[in-house]
Amino acid sequence: MIAIGGGGYVPARILRSFLKRPGSSNIPIQAIGLSLYETLGGDNQVEEPGTKVTRTQWLDLSSLEMSNLVGKNILIVDEVDDTRTTLEYAVKELEKDVETARKKMGREGERSKFSIFVLHNKDKQKKGHLPEDMLNEHRYLAAKTVPDVWICYPWEATYVLSISISLFSPDLEKFKAISIRG
């Protein structure tokens, strides 16, 4: 399983619990970091889709984790399919990197098959495209299709931080001062 961070980490961890078979080892979760959103200036600090996918974290092509992906069914997990741009990027780049690793290891007959799971698919025209075989073979799954609205997930840092502060810090100003100083 590969989680696209930061939004895909929590759904991937939850999925792992449900997909694990009794008596089998845990399903490894590997992480990649991709960012398409950018913060727009102003008081609101609104995030809007950007125009370019930025890699913030990627798999180490020389490590054991790449050999673990060759010849496997790999589930890519993210929280939302908004423009589909990051999903398209992830699939293309992972397919390319796993193919390079497969050739390098001499594992000619072993093909990897990628699938995608998202919690929410926004019902709108997509900018990115997924491979036709992935769509035709139903290897793209969204738990729910929703209107094109901003979704605030409970694990997002600002939400979690505000709850933590209110629950665990009777002296809010002291907590803020400690957090700011770092």
mmCIF file of C-alpha atoms in Angstrom:
data_model
loop_
_atom_site.group_PDB
_atom_site.id
_atom_site.type_symbol
_atom_site.label_atom_id
_atom_site.label_comp_id
_atom_site.label_asym_id
_atom_site.label_seq_id
_atom_site.Cartn_x
_atom_site.Cartn_y
_atom_site.Cartn_z
ATOM 1 C CA MET A 1 0.000 0.000 0.000
ATOM 2 C CA ILE A 2 1.254 3.495 -0.803
ATOM 3 C CA ALA A 3 -0.230 6.475 1.002
ATOM 4 C CA ILE A 4 -0.121 9.888 -0.627
ATOM 5 C CA GLY A 5 0.702 12.357 2.127
ATOM 6 C CA GLY A 6 -0.455 14.049 3.995
ATOM 7 C CA GLY A 7 -4.142 13.249 3.412
ATOM 8 C CA GLY A 8 -3.737 9.583 2.548
ATOM 9 C CA TYR A 9 -1.862 8.531 5.697
ATOM 10 C CA VAL A 10 -4.840 8.103 8.019
ATOM 11 C CA PRO A 11 -7.120 6.373 5.463
ATOM 12 C CA ALA A 12 -4.248 3.997 4.538
ATOM 13 C CA ARG A 13 -3.711 3.058 8.179
ATOM 14 C CA ILE A 14 -7.424 2.409 8.666
ATOM 15 C CA LEU A 15 -7.617 0.364 5.451
ATOM 16 C CA ARG A 16 -4.678 -1.744 6.564
ATOM 17 C CA SER A 17 -6.642 -2.827 9.643
ATOM 18 C CA PHE A 18 -9.576 -3.919 7.507
ATOM 19 C CA LEU A 19 -7.535 -5.596 4.764
ATOM 20 C CA LYS A 20 -5.231 -7.613 7.034
ATOM 21 C CA ARG A 21 -6.108 -11.281 7.132
ATOM 22 C CA PRO A 22 -5.938 -13.122 10.480
ATOM 23 C CA GLY A 23 -2.610 -14.886 10.881
ATOM 24 C CA SER A 24 -0.895 -12.893 8.131
ATOM 25 C CA SER A 25 1.685 -10.186 8.595
ATOM 26 C CA ASN A 26 0.763 -6.526 8.464
ATOM 27 C CA ILE A 27 0.405 -4.903 5.076
ATOM 28 C CA PRO A 28 3.311 -2.485 4.713
ATOM 29 C CA ILE A 29 2.408 1.137 4.124
ATOM 30 C CA GLN A 30 4.895 3.176 2.171
ATOM 31 C CA ALA A 31 4.516 6.915 1.830
ATOM 32 C CA ILE A 32 4.981 9.444 -0.899
ATOM 33 C CA GLY A 33 4.456 13.150 -0.487
ATOM 34 C CA LEU A 34 2.836 15.107 -3.266
ATOM 35 C CA SER A 35 1.438 18.605 -3.131
ATOM 36 C CA LEU A 36 -0.795 20.347 -5.610
ATOM 37 C CA TYR A 37 -2.470 22.798 -3.264
ATOM 38 C CA GLU A 38 -1.003 26.185 -2.563
ATOM 39 C CA THR A 39 -1.919 28.673 0.110
ATOM 40 C CA LEU A 40 -3.235 31.939 -1.220
ATOM 41 C CA GLY A 41 -2.256 35.093 0.647
ATOM 42 C CA GLY A 42 -4.587 37.037 2.841
ATOM 43 C CA ASP A 43 -6.190 36.640 6.213
ATOM 44 C CA ASN A 44 -8.095 33.458 5.380
ATOM 45 C CA GLN A 45 -5.060 31.434 4.199
ATOM 46 C CA VAL A 46 -7.325 29.668 1.690
ATOM 47 C CA GLU A 47 -5.852 26.669 -0.131
ATOM 48 C CA GLU A 48 -6.598 26.297 -3.827
ATOM 49 C CA PRO A 49 -5.441 23.719 -6.368
ATOM 50 C CA GLY A 50 -2.147 24.753 -7.901
ATOM 51 C CA THR A 51 -0.900 24.002 -11.381
ATOM 52 C CA LYS A 52 2.132 21.802 -10.679
ATOM 53 C CA VAL A 53 2.591 18.660 -8.608
ATOM 54 C CA THR A 54 5.502 18.958 -6.197
ATOM 55 C CA ARG A 55 7.271 15.903 -4.753
ATOM 56 C CA THR A 56 7.866 16.423 -1.075
ATOM 57 C CA GLN A 57 8.748 12.782 -0.366
ATOM 58 C CA TRP A 58 9.383 9.797 -2.647
ATOM 59 C CA LEU A 59 10.410 6.161 -2.467
ATOM 60 C CA ASP A 60 14.103 5.330 -2.399
ATOM 61 C CA LEU A 61 14.660 3.516 -5.690
ATOM 62 C CA SER A 62 17.759 1.747 -4.390
ATOM 63 C CA SER A 63 16.160 0.333 -1.272
ATOM 64 C CA LEU A 64 14.370 -2.870 -0.414
ATOM 65 C CA GLU A 65 10.990 -1.098 -0.618
ATOM 66 C CA MET A 66 11.189 -1.018 -4.428
ATOM 67 C CA SER A 67 11.743 -4.777 -4.659
ATOM 68 C CA ASN A 68 8.679 -5.213 -2.439
ATOM 69 C CA LEU A 69 6.585 -3.474 -5.117
ATOM 70 C CA VAL A 70 7.696 -5.553 -8.109
ATOM 71 C CA GLY A 71 5.116 -8.124 -9.160
ATOM 72 C CA LYS A 72 2.576 -6.989 -6.564
ATOM 73 C CA ASN A 73 -0.889 -5.519 -6.469
ATOM 74 C CA ILE A 74 -0.338 -2.034 -5.075
ATOM 75 C CA LEU A 75 -3.072 0.128 -3.621
ATOM 76 C CA ILE A 76 -2.498 3.886 -3.770
ATOM 77 C CA VAL A 77 -4.508 5.692 -1.086
ATOM 78 C CA ASP A 78 -5.465 9.350 -0.811
ATOM 79 C CA GLU A 79 -8.239 11.198 0.944
ATOM 80 C CA VAL A 80 -9.768 13.049 -2.012
ATOM 81 C CA ASP A 81 -9.807 12.990 -5.808
ATOM 82 C CA ASP A 82 -10.248 16.666 -6.615
ATOM 83 C CA THR A 83 -8.613 17.504 -9.947
ATOM 84 C CA ARG A 84 -7.070 14.011 -10.342
ATOM 85 C CA THR A 85 -3.736 15.664 -11.092
ATOM 86 C CA THR A 86 -1.854 14.191 -8.126
ATOM 87 C CA LEU A 87 -3.336 10.736 -8.717
ATOM 88 C CA GLU A 88 -2.291 10.830 -12.376
ATOM 89 C CA TYR A 89 1.214 11.927 -11.363
ATOM 90 C CA ALA A 90 1.503 9.243 -8.674
ATOM 91 C CA VAL A 91 0.414 6.429 -10.986
ATOM 92 C CA LYS A 92 2.652 7.470 -13.892
ATOM 93 C CA GLU A 93 5.734 8.008 -11.747
ATOM 94 C CA LEU A 94 5.256 4.883 -9.630
ATOM 95 C CA GLU A 95 4.687 2.718 -12.716
ATOM 96 C CA LYS A 96 7.842 4.126 -14.261
ATOM 97 C CA ASP A 97 9.942 3.640 -11.110
ATOM 98 C CA VAL A 98 8.689 0.112 -10.407
ATOM 99 C CA GLU A 99 9.341 -0.853 -14.037
ATOM 100 C CA THR A 100 12.901 0.480 -13.736
ATOM 101 C CA ALA A 101 13.396 -1.531 -10.522
ATOM 102 C CA ARG A 102 11.918 -4.663 -12.147
ATOM 103 C CA LYS A 103 14.342 -4.465 -15.061
ATOM 104 C CA LYS A 104 17.289 -3.705 -12.789
ATOM 105 C CA MET A 105 16.507 -6.775 -10.657
ATOM 106 C CA GLY A 106 15.998 -8.999 -13.719
ATOM 107 C CA ARG A 107 12.454 -9.929 -12.747
ATOM 108 C CA GLU A 108 11.113 -9.959 -16.315
ATOM 109 C CA GLY A 109 7.871 -11.891 -15.850
ATOM 110 C CA GLU A 110 6.655 -9.983 -12.822
ATOM 111 C CA ARG A 111 4.257 -7.114 -13.448
ATOM 112 C CA SER A 112 2.922 -4.767 -10.797
ATOM 113 C CA LYS A 113 -0.698 -3.690 -10.882
ATOM 114 C CA PHE A 114 -1.733 -0.372 -9.380
ATOM 115 C CA SER A 115 -5.162 0.443 -7.962
ATOM 116 C CA ILE A 116 -6.486 3.580 -6.275
ATOM 117 C CA PHE A 117 -8.729 4.139 -3.272
ATOM 118 C CA VAL A 118 -9.933 7.577 -2.206
ATOM 119 C CA LEU A 119 -12.415 8.473 0.492
ATOM 120 C CA HIS A 120 -14.071 11.169 -1.605
ATOM 121 C CA ASN A 121 -14.289 11.791 -5.324
ATOM 122 C CA LYS A 122 -15.365 15.334 -6.138
ATOM 123 C CA ASP A 123 -18.063 15.295 -8.799
ATOM 124 C CA LYS A 124 -16.511 17.593 -11.381
ATOM 125 C CA GLN A 125 -14.471 17.664 -14.577
ATOM 126 C CA LYS A 126 -10.985 16.261 -13.919
ATOM 127 C CA LYS A 127 -7.747 17.747 -15.234
ATOM 128 C CA GLY A 128 -5.735 14.560 -14.715
ATOM 129 C CA HIS A 129 -6.362 11.179 -16.339
ATOM 130 C CA LEU A 130 -5.922 7.631 -15.101
ATOM 131 C CA PRO A 131 -4.994 4.655 -17.287
ATOM 132 C CA GLU A 132 -7.985 3.238 -19.179
ATOM 133 C CA ASP A 133 -7.253 -0.313 -18.012
ATOM 134 C CA MET A 134 -7.374 0.867 -14.396
ATOM 135 C CA LEU A 135 -10.815 2.366 -14.912
ATOM 136 C CA ASN A 136 -12.121 -0.526 -17.052
ATOM 137 C CA GLU A 137 -10.930 -3.116 -14.528
ATOM 138 C CA HIS A 138 -12.542 -1.182 -11.650
ATOM 139 C CA ARG A 139 -9.192 -0.566 -9.963
ATOM 140 C CA TYR A 140 -10.284 2.966 -9.048
ATOM 141 C CA LEU A 141 -12.590 3.130 -6.053
ATOM 142 C CA ALA A 142 -14.040 6.106 -4.235
ATOM 143 C CA ALA A 143 -15.930 5.459 -1.013
ATOM 144 C CA LYS A 144 -18.229 8.365 -1.837
ATOM 145 C CA THR A 145 -18.728 10.877 -4.645
ATOM 146 C CA VAL A 146 -19.439 14.332 -3.279
ATOM 147 C CA PRO A 147 -20.139 17.817 -4.672
ATOM 148 C CA ASP A 148 -17.193 20.109 -5.366
ATOM 149 C CA VAL A 149 -16.863 21.572 -1.876
ATOM 150 C CA TRP A 150 -13.924 21.944 0.527
ATOM 151 C CA ILE A 151 -13.712 18.954 2.862
ATOM 152 C CA CYS A 152 -12.193 19.371 6.318
ATOM 153 C CA TYR A 153 -11.033 15.994 7.609
ATOM 154 C CA PRO A 154 -10.844 15.447 11.373
ATOM 155 C CA TRP A 155 -7.151 14.535 11.226
ATOM 156 C CA GLU A 156 -6.064 17.793 9.639
ATOM 157 C CA ALA A 157 -3.463 19.433 11.855
ATOM 158 C CA THR A 158 -5.226 22.696 12.649
ATOM 159 C CA TYR A 159 -8.385 20.886 13.677
ATOM 160 C CA VAL A 160 -6.530 18.348 15.823
ATOM 161 C CA LEU A 161 -4.345 21.047 17.366
ATOM 162 C CA SER A 162 -7.315 23.220 18.334
ATOM 163 C CA ILE A 163 -9.049 20.269 20.011
ATOM 164 C CA SER A 164 -5.836 19.239 21.777
ATOM 165 C CA ILE A 165 -5.340 22.742 23.090
ATOM 166 C CA SER A 166 -8.892 22.998 24.376
ATOM 167 C CA LEU A 167 -8.809 19.553 26.018
ATOM 168 C CA PHE A 168 -5.315 19.408 27.464
ATOM 169 C CA SER A 169 -4.216 22.943 28.195
ATOM 170 C CA PRO A 170 -5.918 24.898 30.945
ATOM 171 C CA ASP A 171 -3.436 27.727 30.342
ATOM 172 C CA LEU A 172 -3.980 28.432 26.625
ATOM 173 C CA GLU A 173 -1.584 31.372 26.409
ATOM 174 C CA LYS A 174 1.260 29.383 27.982
ATOM 175 C CA PHE A 175 0.624 26.532 25.510
ATOM 176 C CA LYS A 176 0.701 28.937 22.538
ATOM 177 C CA ALA A 177 3.960 30.504 23.758
ATOM 178 C CA ILE A 178 5.622 27.091 24.098
ATOM 179 C CA SER A 179 4.350 26.002 20.664
ATOM 180 C CA ILE A 180 5.590 29.166 18.963
ATOM 181 C CA ARG A 181 9.062 28.979 20.506
ATOM 182 C CA GLY A 182 9.186 25.432 19.436
#
